[in-house]
Structures are given as C-alpha cells and as structure tokens.
Coordinates of C-alpha atoms and ligand atoms in Angstrom, one line a residue:
M1 CA 0.0 -0.2 0.1
T2 CA 1.3 3.1 -0.9
R3 CA -0.3 5.9 1.3
R4 CA -2.7 5.2 4.0
T5 CA -3.0 4.9 7.9
R6 CA -2.6 1.4 8.9
Y7 CA -5.3 0.2 11.1
S8 CA -3.8 -1.4 14.2
A9 CA -4.3 -1.4 18.0
L10 CA -1.6 1.2 18.3
A11 CA -3.3 3.4 15.7
L12 CA -6.7 3.0 17.6
L13 CA -5.0 4.1 20.8
R14 CA -3.2 6.8 19.2
H15 CA -6.3 8.4 17.7
G16 CA -8.4 7.9 20.8
L17 CA -6.0 9.7 22.8
G18 CA -5.3 12.3 20.4
R19 CA -8.9 12.7 19.5
Q20 CA -8.2 12.8 15.8
D21 CA -10.4 12.2 12.9
W22 CA -9.5 9.0 11.0
P23 CA -8.7 10.0 7.2
R24 CA -11.2 9.5 4.6
V25 CA -11.4 5.8 3.3
V26 CA -12.2 7.1 -0.3
D27 CA -10.9 10.7 -1.4
H28 CA -12.9 13.1 -3.5
H29 CA -11.5 14.2 -7.0
E30 CA -12.8 15.8 -10.0
P31 CA -12.7 13.4 -12.9
A32 CA -9.6 13.7 -15.2
R33 CA -9.9 14.3 -18.8
S34 CA -8.5 10.7 -19.4
Y35 CA -7.6 7.6 -17.7
Q36 CA -5.8 4.5 -18.8
V37 CA -8.6 2.3 -17.5
V38 CA -12.1 3.3 -16.8
I39 CA -14.2 0.9 -14.7
I40 CA -18.0 1.1 -14.8
G41 CA -19.5 0.0 -11.4
G42 CA -18.4 0.6 -7.9
G43 CA -19.5 -2.7 -6.6
V44 CA -17.2 -5.3 -5.2
H45 CA -16.2 -6.5 -8.7
G46 CA -15.1 -3.0 -9.9
L47 CA -13.5 -2.1 -6.7
A48 CA -11.4 -5.4 -6.5
T49 CA -10.4 -5.0 -10.3
A50 CA -9.3 -1.6 -9.5
Y51 CA -7.3 -2.7 -6.6
Y52 CA -5.5 -5.6 -8.2
L53 CA -4.9 -3.6 -11.3
A54 CA -3.0 -1.2 -8.9
A55 CA -1.5 -3.7 -6.4
N56 CA -0.5 -6.3 -8.8
H57 CA 0.5 -4.6 -12.0
G58 CA 1.2 -0.9 -11.0
I59 CA -1.6 0.3 -13.1
T60 CA -3.0 3.2 -11.0
D61 CA -4.2 5.8 -13.8
V62 CA -7.7 4.0 -13.2
A63 CA -11.1 5.5 -12.5
V64 CA -14.1 3.6 -11.0
I65 CA -17.3 5.2 -12.0
E66 CA -20.3 4.7 -10.0
K67 CA -23.8 6.0 -10.5
S68 CA -24.8 6.0 -6.8
Y69 CA -22.6 5.1 -3.9
I70 CA -20.0 2.3 -3.6
G71 CA -21.9 -1.1 -2.6
S72 CA -25.1 0.2 -3.3
G73 CA -26.0 -2.6 -6.0
G74 CA -25.9 -6.2 -5.3
S75 CA -22.8 -5.9 -3.4
G76 CA -24.5 -4.2 -0.5
R77 CA -27.6 -6.3 -0.5
N78 CA -26.3 -10.0 -1.0
T79 CA -26.3 -12.6 1.9
A80 CA -22.5 -12.8 2.0
I81 CA -22.1 -16.7 1.2
V82 CA -18.6 -17.9 0.2
R83 CA -18.1 -21.3 -0.9
S84 CA -16.4 -23.4 -3.8
N85 CA -18.2 -26.4 -3.9
Y86 CA -19.5 -25.9 -7.4
L87 CA -20.4 -28.6 -10.1
T88 CA -18.2 -27.9 -13.1
P89 CA -14.5 -28.4 -12.9
E90 CA -14.0 -25.0 -14.2
G91 CA -16.4 -23.4 -11.8
A92 CA -15.0 -25.2 -8.9
S93 CA -11.3 -24.3 -9.8
F94 CA -12.4 -20.8 -10.2
Y95 CA -14.3 -20.3 -6.9
Q96 CA -11.7 -22.1 -5.0
R97 CA -9.2 -19.4 -5.8
S98 CA -11.5 -17.0 -4.7
V99 CA -11.9 -18.8 -1.2
E100 CA -8.2 -18.9 -1.0
L101 CA -8.0 -15.1 -1.6
Y102 CA -10.8 -14.5 1.0
E103 CA -8.6 -16.5 3.6
G104 CA -5.8 -13.7 3.2
L105 CA -7.9 -10.9 2.4
A106 CA -8.1 -9.2 5.9
A107 CA -4.2 -9.2 6.2
E108 CA -3.8 -8.2 2.5
L109 CA -6.2 -5.1 2.9
N110 CA -5.4 -4.4 6.4
F111 CA -9.2 -4.3 6.9
N112 CA -11.4 -6.9 9.0
V113 CA -13.7 -8.5 6.4
M114 CA -14.9 -10.7 9.1
F115 CA -14.9 -14.0 7.0
E116 CA -16.4 -16.7 9.1
Q117 CA -15.7 -20.4 7.8
R118 CA -18.4 -22.0 9.6
G119 CA -19.3 -24.6 6.8
H120 CA -21.9 -24.9 4.1
M121 CA -24.6 -27.7 3.8
T122 CA -26.6 -28.3 1.1
L123 CA -29.6 -30.4 1.9
A124 CA -30.7 -33.3 -0.4
H125 CA -34.7 -34.3 0.0
N126 CA -34.7 -36.6 -2.9
D127 CA -32.5 -39.4 -4.8
S128 CA -31.8 -37.0 -7.8
S129 CA -30.6 -34.3 -5.5
L130 CA -28.4 -36.8 -3.6
R131 CA -26.9 -38.1 -6.9
T132 CA -26.1 -34.3 -7.7
M133 CA -24.5 -34.0 -4.3
H134 CA -22.4 -37.0 -4.8
W135 CA -21.4 -35.8 -8.3
R136 CA -20.4 -32.3 -6.9
A137 CA -18.2 -33.9 -4.0
E138 CA -16.2 -36.0 -6.5
V139 CA -15.5 -33.1 -8.9
N140 CA -14.7 -30.9 -5.9
K141 CA -12.3 -33.7 -4.6
T142 CA -10.5 -33.6 -7.8
R143 CA -9.8 -29.7 -7.1
G144 CA -8.7 -30.4 -3.8
I145 CA -11.8 -29.1 -2.3
D146 CA -13.0 -29.9 1.2
S147 CA -16.4 -31.4 0.2
S148 CA -18.3 -34.7 1.0
V149 CA -21.7 -36.1 1.3
I150 CA -23.1 -36.6 4.9
G151 CA -26.1 -38.5 6.3
P152 CA -28.8 -37.4 8.6
G153 CA -27.0 -38.2 11.7
E154 CA -24.2 -36.0 11.0
I155 CA -26.5 -33.2 9.9
K156 CA -28.4 -33.5 13.2
R157 CA -25.0 -33.2 14.9
L158 CA -24.0 -30.2 13.0
V159 CA -27.5 -28.5 13.0
P160 CA -29.3 -29.8 16.3
F161 CA -32.4 -27.8 15.4
M162 CA -33.0 -29.3 12.0
D163 CA -36.0 -31.8 11.5
V164 CA -34.2 -34.8 10.1
S165 CA -37.2 -37.2 10.9
A166 CA -38.7 -39.4 8.4
N167 CA -41.9 -37.7 9.2
A168 CA -40.7 -34.4 7.8
R169 CA -42.9 -33.3 4.8
Y170 CA -39.6 -33.3 2.7
P171 CA -37.4 -35.7 4.6
I172 CA -33.6 -35.2 4.4
L173 CA -31.7 -38.0 2.8
G174 CA -28.4 -36.3 3.2
A175 CA -26.4 -33.3 2.4
L176 CA -23.3 -32.2 0.8
W177 CA -20.9 -30.8 3.3
H178 CA -18.1 -28.1 2.5
P179 CA -16.4 -26.9 5.9
P180 CA -14.3 -24.1 4.1
G181 CA -17.8 -22.5 3.1
G182 CA -19.2 -19.4 5.2
I183 CA -20.2 -15.8 5.3
I184 CA -18.3 -12.7 5.2
R185 CA -19.2 -9.1 5.9
H186 CA -20.0 -7.7 2.5
D187 CA -19.8 -3.9 3.1
A188 CA -16.5 -4.5 4.8
V189 CA -15.1 -6.3 1.6
V190 CA -16.3 -3.4 -0.5
W191 CA -14.8 -0.7 1.5
G192 CA -11.7 -2.7 2.1
Y193 CA -11.1 -2.7 -1.7
A194 CA -12.0 0.8 -2.1
R195 CA -9.7 1.9 0.7
G196 CA -6.9 -0.2 -0.8
A197 CA -7.5 1.0 -4.6
N198 CA -7.7 4.5 -3.2
A199 CA -4.5 4.2 -1.4
H200 CA -2.9 3.3 -4.5
G201 CA -4.2 6.4 -6.3
V202 CA -7.2 5.0 -8.0
H203 CA -9.9 7.6 -8.5
I204 CA -13.3 6.5 -7.3
H205 CA -16.2 8.8 -8.5
Q206 CA -19.4 8.2 -6.8
D207 CA -22.6 10.0 -7.9
T208 CA -21.3 9.8 -11.4
E209 CA -23.2 8.0 -14.1
V210 CA -21.9 6.5 -17.3
T211 CA -24.3 7.6 -20.0
G212 CA -22.5 6.3 -23.3
I213 CA -19.5 4.6 -24.4
D214 CA -17.6 6.2 -27.3
V215 CA -16.5 3.7 -29.9
T216 CA -14.5 4.5 -33.2
N217 CA -13.4 2.0 -35.6
G218 CA -14.4 -1.0 -33.3
A219 CA -12.4 0.4 -30.5
V220 CA -13.4 2.1 -27.2
T221 CA -12.2 5.7 -27.2
G222 CA -14.0 7.2 -24.1
V223 CA -17.1 7.4 -21.6
E224 CA -19.6 10.1 -21.7
T225 CA -20.6 10.7 -17.9
T226 CA -22.9 12.9 -16.2
R227 CA -19.7 14.9 -14.9
G228 CA -18.4 15.2 -18.5
R229 CA -16.4 13.2 -21.0
I230 CA -13.5 10.8 -20.2
A231 CA -11.0 9.5 -22.8
T232 CA -9.8 6.1 -22.3
G233 CA -8.8 3.1 -24.4
T234 CA -10.1 0.5 -22.1
V235 CA -13.4 0.2 -20.3
I236 CA -14.4 -2.5 -17.9
N237 CA -18.2 -3.2 -17.5
C238 CA -18.8 -4.4 -13.9
T239 CA -22.3 -3.3 -13.7
A240 CA -24.0 -6.6 -12.8
G241 CA -27.9 -6.1 -12.9
W242 CA -27.3 -3.1 -15.3
S243 CA -24.8 -4.9 -17.5
S244 CA -26.6 -5.5 -20.5
L245 CA -27.7 -1.8 -20.6
V246 CA -24.0 -0.7 -20.2
A247 CA -22.8 -3.4 -22.9
A248 CA -25.5 -1.9 -25.3
M249 CA -23.8 1.5 -25.0
A250 CA -20.8 -0.1 -26.6
G251 CA -23.0 -1.9 -29.3
V252 CA -22.3 -5.2 -27.4
R253 CA -25.3 -7.8 -26.9
L254 CA -25.1 -9.8 -23.8
P255 CA -27.3 -13.1 -23.1
I256 CA -28.4 -11.8 -19.9
L257 CA -31.8 -11.1 -18.2
T258 CA -32.0 -8.9 -15.1
R259 CA -34.1 -10.5 -12.3
P260 CA -34.7 -9.3 -8.8
L261 CA -33.6 -11.5 -6.0
Q262 CA -35.0 -11.1 -2.3
A263 CA -33.7 -11.9 1.2
A264 CA -34.7 -11.1 4.6
V265 CA -33.5 -10.8 8.2
T266 CA -34.9 -11.8 11.5
E267 CA -34.5 -10.2 15.0
P268 CA -31.2 -11.3 16.7
V269 CA -31.3 -14.2 18.8
K270 CA -28.7 -16.2 20.8
H271 CA -26.4 -18.2 18.6
F272 CA -27.7 -21.7 17.7
L273 CA -26.7 -22.1 14.0
G274 CA -23.3 -22.9 12.9
P275 CA -23.3 -23.5 9.3
V276 CA -25.0 -22.2 6.3
V277 CA -27.9 -24.4 5.5
V278 CA -29.5 -24.7 1.9
S279 CA -32.4 -26.4 0.5
G280 CA -32.7 -26.4 -3.4
T281 CA -35.8 -28.4 -3.1
L282 CA -37.4 -25.9 -0.6
H283 CA -35.7 -22.9 -2.5
V284 CA -34.6 -21.6 0.7
Y285 CA -31.2 -20.9 2.6
V286 CA -30.6 -19.6 6.1
S287 CA -27.3 -18.4 8.1
Q288 CA -26.7 -16.6 11.4
T289 CA -24.8 -13.3 11.6
A290 CA -22.2 -12.9 14.1
R291 CA -25.0 -10.4 15.7
G292 CA -27.5 -13.4 15.9
E293 CA -30.0 -12.4 13.2
L294 CA -31.1 -15.1 10.7
V295 CA -30.4 -14.3 7.2
F296 CA -32.7 -16.0 4.6
G297 CA -32.7 -16.2 0.8
A298 CA -34.3 -17.8 -1.9
S299 CA -34.3 -18.1 -5.7
V300 CA -34.7 -15.3 -8.1
D301 CA -38.3 -13.9 -8.8
P302 CA -39.7 -15.5 -11.6
F303 CA -39.6 -12.6 -14.0
A304 CA -37.3 -10.0 -15.5
S305 CA -37.4 -6.5 -13.9
Y306 CA -35.3 -3.7 -12.4
S307 CA -37.5 -3.2 -9.7
T308 CA -36.1 -3.7 -6.0
R309 CA -39.3 -3.7 -4.1
G310 CA -40.1 -6.8 -2.0
S311 CA -43.0 -8.9 -2.1
L312 CA -45.4 -10.6 0.3
E313 CA -45.5 -13.9 -1.7
F314 CA -41.7 -13.9 -1.3
T315 CA -42.2 -13.7 2.6
E316 CA -45.2 -16.0 2.9
N317 CA -43.1 -18.9 0.7
L318 CA -40.0 -18.2 2.7
A319 CA -41.6 -18.6 6.1
K320 CA -43.5 -21.8 5.1
H321 CA -40.2 -23.4 3.7
V322 CA -37.9 -22.4 6.6
L323 CA -40.5 -23.8 9.3
E324 CA -40.6 -27.2 7.3
L325 CA -36.8 -27.3 7.9
M326 CA -36.7 -25.7 11.4
P327 CA -40.1 -25.6 13.1
A328 CA -38.5 -24.4 16.4
I329 CA -37.9 -20.9 15.0
A330 CA -41.9 -20.4 14.4
K331 CA -41.9 -17.7 16.9
M332 CA -38.9 -15.5 15.5
R333 CA -40.0 -12.2 13.9
L334 CA -38.8 -10.9 10.6
L335 CA -37.3 -7.5 10.8
R336 CA -37.0 -6.5 7.0
Q337 CA -36.7 -7.9 3.7
W338 CA -35.1 -6.3 0.6
A339 CA -34.3 -7.1 -2.9
G340 CA -31.4 -6.6 -5.5
L341 CA -30.7 -7.1 -9.3
C342 CA -29.2 -10.1 -10.5
D343 CA -27.7 -10.5 -14.1
M344 CA -28.6 -14.1 -14.8
T345 CA -27.0 -15.9 -18.0
P346 CA -28.4 -19.1 -19.5
D347 CA -25.8 -21.4 -17.9
F348 CA -25.8 -20.0 -14.4
A349 CA -21.9 -19.0 -15.0
P350 CA -20.5 -15.6 -15.3
I351 CA -19.1 -13.8 -18.5
M352 CA -15.6 -12.5 -18.5
G353 CA -13.2 -11.4 -20.9
F354 CA -12.9 -9.2 -24.2
T355 CA -15.6 -8.6 -26.4
A356 CA -15.9 -7.8 -30.1
V357 CA -15.3 -4.1 -29.3
D358 CA -11.6 -3.5 -28.9
G359 CA -10.8 -2.3 -25.3
F360 CA -14.4 -3.4 -23.9
V361 CA -14.0 -6.0 -21.5
V362 CA -16.9 -7.6 -19.5
D363 CA -16.9 -8.8 -15.9
V364 CA -20.7 -9.8 -15.7
G365 CA -23.4 -12.6 -15.6
W366 CA -22.7 -12.8 -11.7
G367 CA -26.4 -13.7 -11.1
T368 CA -27.1 -14.8 -7.7
Y369 CA -23.6 -16.0 -6.8
G370 CA -21.0 -13.2 -7.8
F371 CA -19.9 -11.7 -4.3
K372 CA -17.9 -14.6 -3.5
A373 CA -16.1 -14.3 -6.8
A374 CA -15.0 -10.8 -6.6
P375 CA -11.3 -11.4 -5.3
V376 CA -10.6 -14.0 -8.0
A377 CA -12.5 -12.0 -10.9
G378 CA -10.8 -8.8 -10.0
E379 CA -7.3 -10.7 -9.9
Q380 CA -7.9 -12.2 -13.3
I381 CA -9.7 -9.4 -15.1
A382 CA -6.8 -7.0 -13.8
R383 CA -4.3 -9.6 -15.4
L384 CA -6.2 -9.8 -18.6
V385 CA -6.0 -6.1 -18.9
A386 CA -2.5 -5.6 -17.9
T387 CA -1.2 -8.5 -20.1
G388 CA -3.8 -8.4 -23.0
S389 CA -4.0 -12.2 -23.0
V390 CA -6.9 -14.3 -21.1
P391 CA -5.8 -16.1 -18.1
P392 CA -6.5 -19.9 -18.1
L393 CA -8.6 -19.8 -15.0
I394 CA -11.3 -17.6 -16.7
A395 CA -10.9 -18.7 -20.4
P396 CA -14.0 -21.1 -20.0
F397 CA -16.3 -18.1 -19.3
S398 CA -15.8 -16.1 -22.3
L399 CA -18.6 -14.4 -24.2
D400 CA -18.2 -16.5 -27.4
R401 CA -19.2 -19.7 -25.5
F402 CA -22.7 -18.8 -26.3
E403 CA -22.0 -18.8 -30.0
N404 CA -19.7 -21.9 -29.8
G405 CA -21.9 -24.0 -27.5
R406 CA -19.5 -24.6 -24.9
L407 CA -21.8 -23.8 -22.0
V408 CA -20.5 -24.1 -18.2
G409 CA -23.6 -25.7 -16.9
E410 CA -23.7 -24.6 -13.1
K411 CA -27.4 -24.6 -12.4
G412 CA -27.3 -27.6 -10.2
A413 CA -24.7 -25.9 -7.8
A414 CA -25.9 -22.2 -8.3
A415 CA -29.7 -22.0 -8.7
V416 CA -30.5 -21.6 -5.1
G417 CA -27.5 -21.9 -2.9
H418 CA -25.7 -18.6 -3.7
Ligands
FAD1 C1 -30.5 -10.9 -2.2 C2 -29.2 -11.2 -2.9 C3 -28.6 -12.1 -2.2 C4 -27.3 -12.4 -2.7 N1 -26.6 -13.6 -2.1 C5 -25.3 -13.9 -2.5 C6 -24.6 -14.6 -1.7 O1 -24.8 -15.1 -0.6 N2 -23.1 -14.8 -2.4 C7 -22.7 -14.4 -3.4 O2 -21.6 -14.8 -3.9 N3 -23.5 -13.7 -4.1 C8 -24.8 -13.4 -3.6 N4 -25.6 -12.4 -4.4 C9 -25.0 -11.9 -5.7 C10 -24.1 -11.0 -5.5 O3 -24.5 -9.6 -4.7 C11 -23.7 -10.2 -6.8 O4 -23.6 -11.2 -7.8 C12 -22.6 -9.2 -6.8 O5 -22.7 -8.4 -5.7 C13 -22.3 -8.3 -7.9 O6 -21.2 -7.4 -7.6 P1 -20.7 -6.4 -8.9 O7 -19.8 -5.5 -8.1 O8 -20.6 -7.0 -10.0 O9 -22.3 -5.6 -8.9 P2 -23.1 -4.5 -8.0 O10 -22.7 -4.7 -6.7 O11 -24.4 -4.6 -8.6 O12 -22.5 -3.0 -8.6 C14 -22.7 -2.6 -9.8 C15 -22.7 -1.2 -9.8 O13 -22.7 -0.6 -11.0 C16 -23.6 0.6 -10.9 N5 -23.7 1.2 -12.3 C17 -24.8 0.4 -13.0 N6 -25.2 1.3 -14.1 C18 -24.2 2.4 -14.1 C19 -23.8 3.2 -15.0 N7 -24.5 3.6 -16.0 N8 -22.9 4.3 -14.7 C20 -22.2 4.0 -13.3 N9 -22.6 3.1 -12.4 C21 -23.4 2.1 -12.9 C22 -24.6 0.3 -10.0 O14 -25.1 1.5 -9.2 C23 -24.0 -0.5 -8.9 O15 -23.5 0.0 -7.7 C24 -26.8 -11.9 -4.0 C25 -27.4 -11.0 -4.6 C26 -28.7 -10.6 -4.0 C27 -29.6 -9.4 -4.7

C-alpha cells in the first residue's frame, strides 16, 4: 500500500488519545480528462479489479465510475455466502481461488472483512438431489476442495435444530458438506477494496453515471458521464444487474436477463446455528450473522425486472419453507426484507473477458452468486487487462461460448445456494 494510515491497536490508541479524525477511506477527486482504464460500477467487482490493477500490476491511472454510492448494488444487498463447491471443474477451480484469496484478504487489505468459515451444507430431499451432491463432491475432490456427502445423523449433529425425522414433509436424505464455506461481511469487503484502491491512487467517482460509451472504428475511445467526457482506451463493465444496458452503449449484446432476488433478516437471537444451510428443493437458505440475526434467501423472482421492491409472496413462501426445516423458530419475527438485481445468464455461469469491441472488457453475469467471486474475478480481469491475454482460469467463461455452444452448466450448484 502506498499512502494510507494502517489500522492497528496502536493506531486506535493514538487516535483515541489524540481525538483525531480518521482519514477518509475514499478521497474526492474531480474526474480527469482521461484515464488509462475506466471501470464502470463501484460494486465489489469494480473495486476489486481496480485494487488488483494497482496492487499487482502497478496500473494506477484508473477511475471507478459509480452512479450511486459504492456497494449500493448487489454488493451491499447480498447474503454474503462464500463457498467453492460448484458442479463443473471450471467453476470449482475458479471459486476455490476466490476462497483462498478471501482467507488472506483481511491481512492483505489491513481491513477486517469478518470471514467466518463455519461450513456450508446443501440438503438433499430426494434421490436425484443426492446423486447431484455425490457428483459435486467427486468433482470438488479432484480440485482439492474439502467437500463430501453426509447422512442425517451427521446433519443433526452439526445443526441440532433441523428436523431430520422421516415424518418431515420433505425428509432429508443427506447433504453436501463443505467445511471451508461460510459468510463474510459484505460491506467490509467493499470498503476494504475501495480503501486499498484509493490508497494506490485510483480515483473513485461516486454519484457519477456513465451515459454513453464512445466507439470509433471498432475500438473504445472514451465514456460519456454526468460529469463530462473521459477519454480512455479500456473500459471494464462491472455493472451486474445493469450490465446488458451498459454493454448496449458499446454496441455489445449480452445473453443476460436481469431478475430481482429477495432476502430477509430476523431479529437477533442467541447463537444456535453454525453452518449455512441450503435447500434447493425448498428454494430457501439460512445463516446466522455474528450479531445473531437469521438471514434468509431464496431463488430469483420468476420475472425480469429492474425493480428492487420486496413482495409478500416471497415472505410467505420463505416462512413456510423455513419452518419445514426448523419448526422450532416459528415464534421469531422478521425485521426486514429487501431485493437486489441479478444478471442471469443461460448457464448460471459468469461472462468474463474481451468482446468484439476492442478495449471493451466484461466482468458480468454474476447472477445470484457473484459476491464470493469478486477477489478472483478482480485478480484475473486485472491480469487480462495488464497482459492483453486471457488467463487460463477464466478462459472457459468467455462471451463467445454462447456462439460456440461451450456452456458451463452450473445450475445444479448455483440456482438456490448462492
Ligand atoms: C438478495 C441477494 C443475495 C445474494 N446472495 C449472494 C451470496 O450469498 N453470495 C454471493 O456470492 N452472491 C450473492 N448475491 C449476488 C451478488 O450480490 C452479486 O453477484 C455481486 O454483488 C455483484 O457485484 P458487482 O460488483 O458485479 O455488481 P453491483 O454490486 O451490483 O455493482 C454494480 C454497480 O454498477 C453501478 N452502475 C450501474 N449502471 C451504471 C452506470 N451506467 N454508470 C455508473 N455506475 C453504474 C450500480 O449503481 C452498482 O453499484 C446476492 C444478490 C442478491 C441481490
């Protein structure tokens, strides 16, 4: 890190005794007339990419353009699940690198991202789900990922409140158990990357919207923003739920539908739930935060929309299904629910890499599972931009796979268990 105050117990003491203000995490700048790289979207992907461009490749003439405030999109609305037990070899290897980066992220960024590896459990309620769990476990093991199928006895030991009896409406036959999975503090990750990028000299422009992308002779030449034109030869699209609209500004069509995803949180209670628990059959998952709230999520709403309003239908279905798993929490009260936008691809895998427009790079298609991918996506996209070649880890996720029919089918591991 080049210029920033290090956070430490000593720094805390010094600030406390001296009654000094802490320096701003993100400095304010007027937009420059040009940057080497312009990143559209100040979510975790845009900020991580900016950080790794600067930290790993010394490319600091970078602007992150965010139309609202950093983390205002999916990055501040997700349920913060991190795991790597995906179904395809390409997906599992990719997400495994992210888990490894997350494990060292607090130290790298000197920012407590509160990563709690409490384990991730995906329940199987029927034979076909159980078969998929075995399949995932075998693929995972070939990638060195800690992942195995466990039975109802072990499930009950890990989650004593779970109804594993044969009388349950959807009896639990087994589960995919992934000890390194867990939850993280999403806003801390966003602010940690923002602080790191800012310290390296990256300009983060909040309240600044990109309204157009200039393309001349098939190559990017700049972006139009609500604060003026910025010349650049490289634009990275990190706008998730808005990514097809932004790509269209450069004349690039993405196979993406934007769909809302809702989540909800209860009042805090004493800790009783260790792992993250997912049921694909019941379309629900639950984890308990460090503060004691239960966080619930589900699958995306069954329609395309840019609305982030919650619905009563979601809450009713959620409550019904959660109580089938854990009848003992019937008296808990929901505090609030919210929604975010998800950029869904046909194969439930992301799109990363170059496009037909020279200098227009995409890091999109993050659907309901992209928060956990931010470190590896940022690292790899930064490498792609710095070297001009596609790193092997992200080569399977290119945009042209939809033309060539080389899909990366991740639906079996990504539809509900984000
Ligand atoms: C309820 C919910 C639960 C989820 N749970 C999980 C989970 O448990 N684990 C997981 O891994 N993932 C999860 N996700 C998915 C995850 O949140 C996203 O995939 C991830 O945050 C995408 O990050 P991003 O930085 O690409 O996009 P975002 O964080 O959405 O950032 C995109 C930014 O682009 C900005 N923008 C858009 N258009 C423009 C423009 N024209 N000019 C300037 N700025 C623009 C937006 O304001 C936004 O801030 C969940 C999502 C939701 C909604």
